[in-house]
């Protein structure tokens, strides 16, 4: 089997992955030695079927493994025998000047989702890590992928990084935002109820934990994995977004109620509405709409802050939205119409993340519901100072509330990676802040009709694109032919 490390790490049928995961354990330890930081290793296959599994590495920032190391990962996974594996490692250690002096032992945080194959693969990872002398593995238990990424980022910032710290940060920043909501009277009950499809995976389990600690939200969790459903089978964000039908366990009795769906490892989130007259099809509120909601809210807070012309410490923040060529054109038009800078990046979270990091506040989302908001360190320290200044001169002013809201968003959203749980809490607070129902949110713009089909070709590398995959450069003549068709 030839394996290759993509955006999702290595993924395959779980039965063939033990040697690969063992080797990725070695890779994680080497990465930790090289960076002198804590590294994460997550065992999951996200929205794939339950018999699959996978493994990926979280870098010191909590983001994806650096692309420079992907070719080595591929060689490592595909080394044909023990001897070539050892010589590959020796060669790479020399080339990368990885210190083996024992001064800074490697440290790895391990997590896995709820797949039955996860336990034995975790053992293989531990053995791989301990093959590197002095390397330490901490088993963090069953986690969502974003929780592990969050923990790695927090540990490398010198912060506390247990699962309860994760919940604590999410809930305290959520409550802070709820307390800052303008008083608009009460909304009706249907609007307050939220029904979430947990994809029969780890996200459903963790949402139950959050639900226990939250009185402010009326959440009902379906497909939490406890009722005996199968992970990702007829459920989950990937299924809902691609098929545009209700997940298992939802029907006409949910018409008009706000519904959301997580994927198998809880790094994607989409919302949907069950129409009253046809409960098989849904009105999908996808990643593009989530991006638009976040953009409207953040832009509003920045505008309020900029009204403070008397303050001594003023700064015009650069806010940007990052999308891929898969985004619906109506959303791109809507965002530009709002006066936002919209950048396109090639498909793949690592490209979006990199682009979003170039702004003071960069929001990125794929239509599939994977995305987050990044705040630059420079902007956050300015915001902290601004908040201090306002609390001494304009305590309780609209400007100070806007500063507090933005600071709370930066703590609620998971800046390491897309996180369905933190995204869900942020959507809920913004809808309440705006006084919007899901119908009003969905009506921000109408999606242009679109259709996606997979075409099997002999050699996919024969098609070469440019400008973030919006133009086909090769084979010659193909783009001209496309232009003729779209011109019609």
GROMACS .gro file of C-alpha atoms in nm:
model
  488
    1UNK     CA    1   0.000   0.000   0.000
    2UNK     CA    2   0.137   0.342  -0.091
    3UNK     CA    3   0.041   0.603   0.165
    4UNK     CA    4   0.074   0.978   0.133
    5UNK     CA    5   0.051   1.248   0.403
    6UNK     CA    6  -0.219   1.495   0.302
    7UNK     CA    7  -0.412   1.770   0.482
    8UNK     CA    8  -0.573   1.492   0.688
    9UNK     CA    9  -0.246   1.308   0.759
   10UNK     CA   10  -0.247   0.938   0.668
   11UNK     CA   11  -0.587   0.772   0.626
   12UNK     CA   12  -0.671   0.416   0.527
   13UNK     CA   13  -0.851   0.104   0.641
   14UNK     CA   14  -0.763   0.071   1.012
   15UNK     CA   15  -0.649  -0.289   0.970
   16UNK     CA   16  -0.338  -0.186   0.771
   17UNK     CA   17  -0.235   0.118   0.973
   18UNK     CA   18  -0.038  -0.017   1.271
   19UNK     CA   19   0.308   0.007   1.119
   20UNK     CA   20   0.226   0.352   0.980
   21UNK     CA   21   0.109   0.484   1.317
   22UNK     CA   22   0.418   0.335   1.484
   23UNK     CA   23   0.636   0.526   1.237
   24UNK     CA   24   0.437   0.847   1.284
   25UNK     CA   25   0.512   0.807   1.657
   26UNK     CA   26   0.883   0.824   1.568
   27UNK     CA   27   0.814   1.120   1.338
   28UNK     CA   28   0.633   1.309   1.618
   29UNK     CA   29   0.924   1.254   1.857
   30UNK     CA   30   1.173   1.379   1.595
   31UNK     CA   31   0.954   1.683   1.531
   32UNK     CA   32   0.948   1.757   1.904
   33UNK     CA   33   1.329   1.731   1.926
   34UNK     CA   34   1.373   1.954   1.621
   35UNK     CA   35   1.133   2.228   1.741
   36UNK     CA   36   1.212   2.184   2.115
   37UNK     CA   37   0.835   2.205   2.167
   38UNK     CA   38   0.541   1.985   2.259
   39UNK     CA   39   0.390   1.808   1.953
   40UNK     CA   40   0.046   1.645   1.915
   41UNK     CA   41  -0.044   1.313   1.756
   42UNK     CA   42  -0.413   1.251   1.681
   43UNK     CA   43  -0.566   0.921   1.576
   44UNK     CA   44  -0.882   0.986   1.374
   45UNK     CA   45  -1.031   0.955   1.027
   46UNK     CA   46  -1.277   1.242   1.080
   47UNK     CA   47  -1.580   1.195   0.851
   48UNK     CA   48  -1.460   0.864   0.697
   49UNK     CA   49  -1.648   0.541   0.766
   50UNK     CA   50  -1.600   0.368   1.100
   51UNK     CA   51  -1.368   0.094   0.965
   52UNK     CA   52  -1.116   0.356   0.851
   53UNK     CA   53  -0.870   0.533   1.074
   54UNK     CA   54  -0.587   0.780   1.036
   55UNK     CA   55  -0.309   0.967   1.209
   56UNK     CA   56  -0.193   1.327   1.193
   57UNK     CA   57   0.050   1.554   1.370
   58UNK     CA   58  -0.013   1.891   1.534
   59UNK     CA   59   0.279   2.134   1.517
   60UNK     CA   60   0.384   2.362   1.809
   61UNK     CA   61   0.138   2.636   1.702
   62UNK     CA   62  -0.145   2.383   1.721
   63UNK     CA   63  -0.167   2.391   1.340
   64UNK     CA   64  -0.092   2.122   1.081
   65UNK     CA   65   0.248   1.958   1.041
   66UNK     CA   66   0.484   2.187   0.847
   67UNK     CA   67   0.470   2.110   0.475
   68UNK     CA   68   0.851   2.081   0.465
   69UNK     CA   69   0.821   1.758   0.662
   70UNK     CA   70   0.552   1.597   0.445
   71UNK     CA   71   0.792   1.435   0.194
   72UNK     CA   72   0.986   1.276   0.483
   73UNK     CA   73   0.657   1.152   0.634
   74UNK     CA   74   0.573   0.983   0.303
   75UNK     CA   75   0.915   0.817   0.281
   76UNK     CA   76   0.888   0.703   0.641
   77UNK     CA   77   0.542   0.549   0.594
   78UNK     CA   78   0.645   0.374   0.272
   79UNK     CA   79   0.990   0.245   0.376
   80UNK     CA   80   0.984  -0.122   0.261
   81UNK     CA   81   1.178  -0.281   0.550
   82UNK     CA   82   1.330  -0.204   0.895
   83UNK     CA   83   1.678  -0.142   0.754
   84UNK     CA   84   1.569   0.125   0.506
   85UNK     CA   85   1.352   0.280   0.779
   86UNK     CA   86   1.651   0.320   1.012
   87UNK     CA   87   1.881   0.460   0.743
   88UNK     CA   88   1.608   0.704   0.632
   89UNK     CA   89   1.579   0.834   0.989
   90UNK     CA   90   1.956   0.860   1.037
   91UNK     CA   91   1.992   1.052   0.711
   92UNK     CA   92   1.706   1.290   0.797
   93UNK     CA   93   1.835   1.355   1.152
   94UNK     CA   94   2.173   1.455   1.005
   95UNK     CA   95   2.019   1.674   0.736
   96UNK     CA   96   1.783   1.852   0.978
   97UNK     CA   97   2.051   1.870   1.254
   98UNK     CA   98   1.808   1.720   1.505
   99UNK     CA   99   1.969   1.724   1.853
  100UNK     CA  100   2.000   1.381   2.014
  101UNK     CA  101   2.188   1.502   2.321
  102UNK     CA  102   1.909   1.428   2.568
  103UNK     CA  103   1.902   1.788   2.697
  104UNK     CA  104   1.544   1.848   2.581
  105UNK     CA  105   1.351   1.521   2.571
  106UNK     CA  106   1.072   1.495   2.314
  107UNK     CA  107   0.719   1.542   2.450
  108UNK     CA  108   0.406   1.427   2.266
  109UNK     CA  109   0.037   1.468   2.353
  110UNK     CA  110  -0.175   1.180   2.219
  111UNK     CA  111  -0.546   1.178   2.143
  112UNK     CA  112  -0.793   0.952   1.964
  113UNK     CA  113  -1.159   0.962   1.864
  114UNK     CA  114  -1.422   0.699   1.947
  115UNK     CA  115  -1.336   0.448   1.670
  116UNK     CA  116  -1.293   0.091   1.801
  117UNK     CA  117  -0.955   0.067   1.624
  118UNK     CA  118  -0.825   0.373   1.809
  119UNK     CA  119  -0.699   0.191   2.116
  120UNK     CA  120  -0.461  -0.051   1.943
  121UNK     CA  121  -0.336   0.225   1.710
  122UNK     CA  122  -0.266   0.445   2.013
  123UNK     CA  123  -0.050   0.163   2.152
  124UNK     CA  124   0.143   0.152   1.822
  125UNK     CA  125   0.198   0.530   1.844
  126UNK     CA  126   0.327   0.498   2.203
  127UNK     CA  127   0.574   0.228   2.095
  128UNK     CA  128   0.695   0.447   1.808
  129UNK     CA  129   0.747   0.742   2.043
  130UNK     CA  130   0.933   0.534   2.302
  131UNK     CA  131   1.162   0.404   2.024
  132UNK     CA  132   1.323   0.749   2.048
  133UNK     CA  133   1.527   0.752   2.369
  134UNK     CA  134   1.393   0.982   2.638
  135UNK     CA  135   1.073   1.070   2.447
  136UNK     CA  136   0.763   1.107   2.667
  137UNK     CA  137   0.407   1.036   2.553
  138UNK     CA  138   0.106   1.175   2.742
  139UNK     CA  139  -0.220   0.997   2.661
  140UNK     CA  140  -0.486   1.271   2.679
  141UNK     CA  141  -0.768   1.020   2.625
  142UNK     CA  142  -1.064   1.036   2.386
  143UNK     CA  143  -1.078   1.386   2.235
  144UNK     CA  144  -1.209   1.582   1.941
  145UNK     CA  145  -0.930   1.668   1.696
  146UNK     CA  146  -0.959   2.043   1.775
  147UNK     CA  147  -0.923   1.974   2.149
  148UNK     CA  148  -0.584   1.809   2.091
  149UNK     CA  149  -0.469   2.095   1.865
  150UNK     CA  150  -0.585   2.344   2.131
  151UNK     CA  151  -0.391   2.160   2.403
  152UNK     CA  152  -0.068   2.158   2.198
  153UNK     CA  153  -0.099   2.533   2.130
  154UNK     CA  154  -0.175   2.608   2.497
  155UNK     CA  155   0.114   2.393   2.628
  156UNK     CA  156   0.362   2.567   2.398
  157UNK     CA  157   0.238   2.906   2.519
  158UNK     CA  158   0.310   2.792   2.874
  159UNK     CA  159  -0.062   2.771   2.964
  160UNK     CA  160  -0.263   2.500   3.137
  161UNK     CA  161  -0.382   2.250   2.881
  162UNK     CA  162  -0.608   1.979   3.017
  163UNK     CA  163  -0.950   1.899   2.876
  164UNK     CA  164  -1.115   2.080   3.168
  165UNK     CA  165  -0.906   2.392   3.089
  166UNK     CA  166  -1.040   2.374   2.733
  167UNK     CA  167  -1.403   2.360   2.855
  168UNK     CA  168  -1.335   2.633   3.111
  169UNK     CA  169  -1.196   2.873   2.848
  170UNK     CA  170  -1.481   2.806   2.605
  171UNK     CA  171  -1.753   2.848   2.865
  172UNK     CA  172  -1.614   3.159   3.037
  173UNK     CA  173  -1.564   3.345   2.706
  174UNK     CA  174  -1.910   3.227   2.590
  175UNK     CA  175  -2.068   3.368   2.910
  176UNK     CA  176  -1.875   3.692   2.870
  177UNK     CA  177  -2.026   3.736   2.520
  178UNK     CA  178  -2.375   3.644   2.645
  179UNK     CA  179  -2.349   3.907   2.921
  180UNK     CA  180  -2.262   4.172   2.661
  181UNK     CA  181  -2.569   4.110   2.445
  182UNK     CA  182  -2.781   4.425   2.398
  183UNK     CA  183  -3.122   4.387   2.563
  184UNK     CA  184  -3.378   4.330   2.287
  185UNK     CA  185  -3.658   4.164   2.481
  186UNK     CA  186  -3.714   3.788   2.469
  187UNK     CA  187  -3.728   3.570   2.161
  188UNK     CA  188  -3.974   3.285   2.111
  189UNK     CA  189  -3.909   2.932   2.235
  190UNK     CA  190  -3.855   2.761   1.899
  191UNK     CA  191  -3.582   3.009   1.827
  192UNK     CA  192  -3.408   2.928   2.155
  193UNK     CA  193  -3.398   2.556   2.094
  194UNK     CA  194  -3.102   2.404   1.912
  195UNK     CA  195  -3.089   2.040   1.799
  196UNK     CA  196  -2.744   1.906   1.719
  197UNK     CA  197  -2.651   1.595   1.521
  198UNK     CA  198  -2.333   1.457   1.681
  199UNK     CA  199  -2.247   1.218   1.392
  200UNK     CA  200  -2.242   0.930   1.648
  201UNK     CA  201  -1.889   1.044   1.726
  202UNK     CA  202  -1.672   1.214   1.983
  203UNK     CA  203  -1.829   1.558   1.923
  204UNK     CA  204  -2.169   1.437   2.043
  205UNK     CA  205  -2.008   1.304   2.362
  206UNK     CA  206  -1.825   1.631   2.433
  207UNK     CA  207  -2.130   1.844   2.357
  208UNK     CA  208  -2.316   1.649   2.628
  209UNK     CA  209  -2.041   1.762   2.871
  210UNK     CA  210  -2.078   2.127   2.763
  211UNK     CA  211  -2.457   2.100   2.786
  212UNK     CA  212  -2.431   1.989   3.152
  213UNK     CA  213  -2.236   2.305   3.237
  214UNK     CA  214  -2.454   2.546   3.036
  215UNK     CA  215  -2.787   2.684   3.151
  216UNK     CA  216  -2.789   2.961   2.891
  217UNK     CA  217  -2.858   2.735   2.590
  218UNK     CA  218  -3.134   2.485   2.528
  219UNK     CA  219  -2.944   2.213   2.337
  220UNK     CA  220  -3.072   1.870   2.243
  221UNK     CA  221  -2.804   1.628   2.122
  222UNK     CA  222  -2.907   1.364   1.868
  223UNK     CA  223  -2.676   1.088   1.738
  224UNK     CA  224  -2.443   1.128   2.035
  225UNK     CA  225  -2.307   0.778   1.979
  226UNK     CA  226  -2.481   0.642   2.289
  227UNK     CA  227  -2.799   0.534   2.108
  228UNK     CA  228  -2.614   0.271   1.909
  229UNK     CA  229  -2.591   0.450   1.573
  230UNK     CA  230  -2.285   0.402   1.351
  231UNK     CA  231  -2.023   0.678   1.327
  232UNK     CA  232  -2.076   0.895   1.014
  233UNK     CA  233  -2.339   0.659   0.869
  234UNK     CA  234  -2.627   0.873   0.739
  235UNK     CA  235  -2.526   1.140   0.991
  236UNK     CA  236  -2.267   1.416   1.035
  237UNK     CA  237  -2.172   1.748   0.876
  238UNK     CA  238  -2.008   1.588   0.570
  239UNK     CA  239  -2.321   1.383   0.490
  240UNK     CA  240  -2.558   1.678   0.550
  241UNK     CA  241  -2.350   1.925   0.347
  242UNK     CA  242  -2.294   1.696   0.047
  243UNK     CA  243  -2.631   1.521   0.030
  244UNK     CA  244  -2.842   1.819   0.149
  245UNK     CA  245  -3.080   1.581   0.328
  246UNK     CA  246  -3.175   1.541   0.696
  247UNK     CA  247  -2.944   1.321   0.904
  248UNK     CA  248  -3.080   1.007   1.069
  249UNK     CA  249  -3.313   1.088   1.361
  250UNK     CA  250  -3.440   1.418   1.218
  251UNK     CA  251  -3.778   1.465   1.052
  252UNK     CA  252  -4.088   1.679   1.002
  253UNK     CA  253  -4.131   1.732   1.378
  254UNK     CA  254  -3.811   1.942   1.363
  255UNK     CA  255  -3.944   2.177   1.094
  256UNK     CA  256  -3.851   2.539   1.157
  257UNK     CA  257  -3.618   2.458   1.451
  258UNK     CA  258  -3.251   2.555   1.435
  259UNK     CA  259  -3.047   2.241   1.368
  260UNK     CA  260  -2.672   2.187   1.343
  261UNK     CA  261  -2.446   1.898   1.251
  262UNK     CA  262  -2.089   1.814   1.359
  263UNK     CA  263  -1.858   1.577   1.173
  264UNK     CA  264  -1.696   1.262   1.316
  265UNK     CA  265  -1.405   1.434   1.495
  266UNK     CA  266  -1.588   1.766   1.551
  267UNK     CA  267  -1.373   1.996   1.339
  268UNK     CA  268  -1.656   2.083   1.096
  269UNK     CA  269  -1.991   2.246   1.159
  270UNK     CA  270  -2.292   2.321   0.940
  271UNK     CA  271  -2.640   2.443   1.033
  272UNK     CA  272  -2.962   2.347   0.859
  273UNK     CA  273  -3.339   2.393   0.858
  274UNK     CA  274  -3.598   2.123   0.796
  275UNK     CA  275  -3.863   2.282   0.567
  276UNK     CA  276  -4.223   2.224   0.684
  277UNK     CA  277  -4.343   2.073   0.354
  278UNK     CA  278  -4.054   1.845   0.260
  279UNK     CA  279  -3.861   1.690   0.544
  280UNK     CA  280  -3.621   1.487   0.329
  281UNK     CA  281  -3.449   1.792   0.173
  282UNK     CA  282  -3.302   2.066   0.393
  283UNK     CA  283  -3.212   2.434   0.375
  284UNK     CA  284  -2.838   2.417   0.431
  285UNK     CA  285  -2.658   2.696   0.618
  286UNK     CA  286  -2.298   2.606   0.530
  287UNK     CA  287  -1.944   2.727   0.606
  288UNK     CA  288  -1.984   3.026   0.369
  289UNK     CA  289  -2.285   3.147   0.571
  290UNK     CA  290  -2.101   3.090   0.901
  291UNK     CA  291  -1.810   3.299   0.767
  292UNK     CA  292  -2.056   3.573   0.665
  293UNK     CA  293  -2.218   3.575   1.011
  294UNK     CA  294  -1.879   3.606   1.184
  295UNK     CA  295  -1.772   3.879   0.941
  296UNK     CA  296  -2.086   4.089   0.999
  297UNK     CA  297  -2.040   4.069   1.377
  298UNK     CA  298  -1.666   4.143   1.384
  299UNK     CA  299  -1.700   4.427   1.136
  300UNK     CA  300  -1.971   4.579   1.357
  301UNK     CA  301  -1.745   4.562   1.666
  302UNK     CA  302  -1.450   4.716   1.478
  303UNK     CA  303  -1.673   5.000   1.350
  304UNK     CA  304  -1.786   5.077   1.708
  305UNK     CA  305  -1.422   5.083   1.821
  306UNK     CA  306  -1.325   5.318   1.538
  307UNK     CA  307  -1.593   5.566   1.651
  308UNK     CA  308  -1.372   5.644   1.949
  309UNK     CA  309  -1.191   5.934   1.779
  310UNK     CA  310  -1.107   6.105   2.108
  311UNK     CA  311  -0.897   5.815   2.237
  312UNK     CA  312  -0.520   5.845   2.219
  313UNK     CA  313  -0.463   5.486   2.115
  314UNK     CA  314  -0.640   5.435   1.780
  315UNK     CA  315  -0.565   5.174   1.517
  316UNK     CA  316  -0.743   5.060   1.201
  317UNK     CA  317  -0.743   4.683   1.201
  318UNK     CA  318  -0.719   4.485   0.877
  319UNK     CA  319  -1.006   4.238   0.858
  320UNK     CA  320  -0.995   3.976   0.582
  321UNK     CA  321  -1.205   3.679   0.471
  322UNK     CA  322  -1.035   3.381   0.305
  323UNK     CA  323  -1.222   3.136   0.083
  324UNK     CA  324  -1.145   2.868  -0.176
  325UNK     CA  325  -1.269   2.841  -0.533
  326UNK     CA  326  -1.536   2.600  -0.397
  327UNK     CA  327  -1.710   2.888  -0.214
  328UNK     CA  328  -2.046   2.985  -0.359
  329UNK     CA  329  -2.002   3.302  -0.568
  330UNK     CA  330  -2.298   3.466  -0.393
  331UNK     CA  331  -2.110   3.457  -0.061
  332UNK     CA  332  -1.797   3.613  -0.213
  333UNK     CA  333  -2.010   3.888  -0.367
  334UNK     CA  334  -2.189   3.943  -0.034
  335UNK     CA  335  -1.861   3.974   0.161
  336UNK     CA  336  -1.711   4.216  -0.091
  337UNK     CA  337  -2.035   4.415  -0.085
  338UNK     CA  338  -1.991   4.445   0.295
  339UNK     CA  339  -1.662   4.618   0.218
  340UNK     CA  340  -1.448   4.321   0.321
  341UNK     CA  341  -1.119   4.221   0.169
  342UNK     CA  342  -1.173   3.869   0.029
  343UNK     CA  343  -0.871   3.654  -0.060
  344UNK     CA  344  -0.879   3.318  -0.237
  345UNK     CA  345  -0.649   3.031  -0.137
  346UNK     CA  346  -0.599   2.684  -0.289
  347UNK     CA  347  -0.817   2.407  -0.142
  348UNK     CA  348  -0.683   2.271   0.185
  349UNK     CA  349  -0.702   2.413   0.535
  350UNK     CA  350  -0.327   2.474   0.559
  351UNK     CA  351  -0.345   2.720   0.266
  352UNK     CA  352  -0.645   2.905   0.410
  353UNK     CA  353  -0.487   2.922   0.756
  354UNK     CA  354  -0.162   3.063   0.619
  355UNK     CA  355  -0.347   3.333   0.424
  356UNK     CA  356  -0.574   3.428   0.715
  357UNK     CA  357  -0.267   3.476   0.938
  358UNK     CA  358  -0.166   3.774   0.720
  359UNK     CA  359  -0.449   3.991   0.862
  360UNK     CA  360  -0.508   4.149   1.203
  361UNK     CA  361  -0.825   3.941   1.203
  362UNK     CA  362  -0.849   3.670   0.935
  363UNK     CA  363  -1.165   3.460   0.902
  364UNK     CA  364  -1.147   3.148   0.688
  365UNK     CA  365  -1.407   2.885   0.612
  366UNK     CA  366  -1.458   2.615   0.356
  367UNK     CA  367  -1.816   2.550   0.243
  368UNK     CA  368  -1.790   2.211   0.421
  369UNK     CA  369  -1.795   2.390   0.756
  370UNK     CA  370  -1.426   2.379   0.846
  371UNK     CA  371  -1.282   2.712   0.950
  372UNK     CA  372  -1.188   2.953   1.227
  373UNK     CA  373  -1.086   3.312   1.306
  374UNK     CA  374  -0.723   3.415   1.358
  375UNK     CA  375  -0.623   3.720   1.561
  376UNK     CA  376  -0.268   3.854   1.523
  377UNK     CA  377  -0.062   3.889   1.843
  378UNK     CA  378  -0.004   4.256   1.755
  379UNK     CA  379  -0.376   4.327   1.727
  380UNK     CA  380  -0.460   4.141   2.050
  381UNK     CA  381  -0.202   4.334   2.253
  382UNK     CA  382  -0.336   4.661   2.105
  383UNK     CA  383  -0.689   4.549   2.197
  384UNK     CA  384  -0.585   4.469   2.557
  385UNK     CA  385  -0.431   4.819   2.587
  386UNK     CA  386  -0.736   4.980   2.427
  387UNK     CA  387  -0.963   4.800   2.673
  388UNK     CA  388  -0.749   4.924   2.965
  389UNK     CA  389  -0.765   5.280   2.832
  390UNK     CA  390  -1.143   5.265   2.783
  391UNK     CA  391  -1.208   5.111   3.126
  392UNK     CA  392  -1.037   5.408   3.291
  393UNK     CA  393  -1.201   5.677   3.074
  394UNK     CA  394  -1.524   5.527   2.933
  395UNK     CA  395  -1.615   5.236   3.162
  396UNK     CA  396  -1.930   5.062   3.026
  397UNK     CA  397  -1.927   5.256   2.698
  398UNK     CA  398  -2.021   5.092   2.367
  399UNK     CA  399  -1.654   5.113   2.265
  400UNK     CA  400  -1.541   4.923   2.572
  401UNK     CA  401  -1.809   4.658   2.518
  402UNK     CA  402  -1.690   4.614   2.157
  403UNK     CA  403  -1.330   4.567   2.280
  404UNK     CA  404  -1.445   4.312   2.540
  405UNK     CA  405  -1.650   4.125   2.278
  406UNK     CA  406  -1.354   4.094   2.041
  407UNK     CA  407  -1.127   3.975   2.324
  408UNK     CA  408  -1.390   3.716   2.422
  409UNK     CA  409  -1.420   3.596   2.060
  410UNK     CA  410  -1.042   3.549   2.043
  411UNK     CA  411  -1.065   3.315   2.345
  412UNK     CA  412  -1.387   3.136   2.247
  413UNK     CA  413  -1.283   3.052   1.891
  414UNK     CA  414  -1.014   2.784   1.859
  415UNK     CA  415  -0.730   2.967   1.684
  416UNK     CA  416  -0.531   2.648   1.631
  417UNK     CA  417  -0.778   2.487   1.392
  418UNK     CA  418  -1.147   2.470   1.292
  419UNK     CA  419  -1.349   2.355   1.593
  420UNK     CA  420  -1.719   2.266   1.566
  421UNK     CA  421  -1.785   2.305   1.941
  422UNK     CA  422  -1.634   2.652   1.979
  423UNK     CA  423  -1.781   2.755   1.641
  424UNK     CA  424  -2.126   2.641   1.755
  425UNK     CA  425  -2.108   2.849   2.075
  426UNK     CA  426  -1.993   3.154   1.878
  427UNK     CA  427  -2.275   3.121   1.621
  428UNK     CA  428  -2.527   3.095   1.905
  429UNK     CA  429  -2.403   3.411   2.081
  430UNK     CA  430  -2.390   3.613   1.758
  431UNK     CA  431  -2.746   3.515   1.658
  432UNK     CA  432  -2.864   3.632   2.000
  433UNK     CA  433  -2.655   3.949   1.977
  434UNK     CA  434  -2.806   4.033   1.638
  435UNK     CA  435  -3.154   3.924   1.745
  436UNK     CA  436  -3.166   3.702   1.435
  437UNK     CA  437  -3.348   3.376   1.374
  438UNK     CA  438  -3.181   3.111   1.158
  439UNK     CA  439  -3.424   3.221   0.881
  440UNK     CA  440  -3.290   3.579   0.890
  441UNK     CA  441  -2.932   3.450   0.896
  442UNK     CA  442  -3.000   3.219   0.602
  443UNK     CA  443  -3.151   3.511   0.409
  444UNK     CA  444  -2.825   3.716   0.413
  445UNK     CA  445  -2.788   3.610   0.048
  446UNK     CA  446  -2.926   3.344  -0.187
  447UNK     CA  447  -2.675   3.086  -0.305
  448UNK     CA  448  -2.619   3.081  -0.680
  449UNK     CA  449  -2.721   2.744  -0.829
  450UNK     CA  450  -2.420   2.515  -0.834
  451UNK     CA  451  -2.341   2.152  -0.889
  452UNK     CA  452  -2.031   1.949  -0.811
  453UNK     CA  453  -1.946   1.632  -0.996
  454UNK     CA  454  -1.639   1.413  -0.978
  455UNK     CA  455  -1.493   1.323  -1.314
  456UNK     CA  456  -1.259   1.026  -1.320
  457UNK     CA  457  -0.957   1.096  -1.540
  458UNK     CA  458  -0.654   0.888  -1.633
  459UNK     CA  459  -0.406   1.127  -1.477
  460UNK     CA  460  -0.526   1.404  -1.245
  461UNK     CA  461  -0.183   1.573  -1.250
  462UNK     CA  462  -0.239   1.655  -1.620
  463UNK     CA  463  -0.471   1.936  -1.508
  464UNK     CA  464  -0.262   2.227  -1.375
  465UNK     CA  465  -0.431   2.530  -1.219
  466UNK     CA  466  -0.328   2.882  -1.113
  467UNK     CA  467  -0.475   3.173  -0.912
  468UNK     CA  468  -0.596   2.953  -0.624
  469UNK     CA  469  -0.742   2.690  -0.860
  470UNK     CA  470  -0.967   2.937  -1.043
  471UNK     CA  471  -0.787   2.906  -1.379
  472UNK     CA  472  -0.675   2.592  -1.564
  473UNK     CA  473  -0.333   2.643  -1.723
  474UNK     CA  474  -0.290   2.292  -1.863
  475UNK     CA  475  -0.384   2.111  -2.081
  476UNK     CA  476  -0.370   2.398  -2.333
  477UNK     CA  477  -0.711   2.508  -2.461
  478UNK     CA  478  -0.912   2.376  -2.166
  479UNK     CA  479  -0.962   2.717  -1.999
  480UNK     CA  480  -1.071   2.876  -2.328
  481UNK     CA  481  -1.330   2.601  -2.369
  482UNK     CA  482  -1.453   2.661  -2.011
  483UNK     CA  483  -1.478   3.036  -2.080
  484UNK     CA  484  -1.695   2.971  -2.385
  485UNK     CA  485  -1.933   2.756  -2.178
  486UNK     CA  486  -1.953   2.994  -1.878
  487UNK     CA  487  -1.996   3.287  -2.118
  488UNK     CA  488  -2.329   3.140  -2.220
   0.00000   0.00000   0.00000
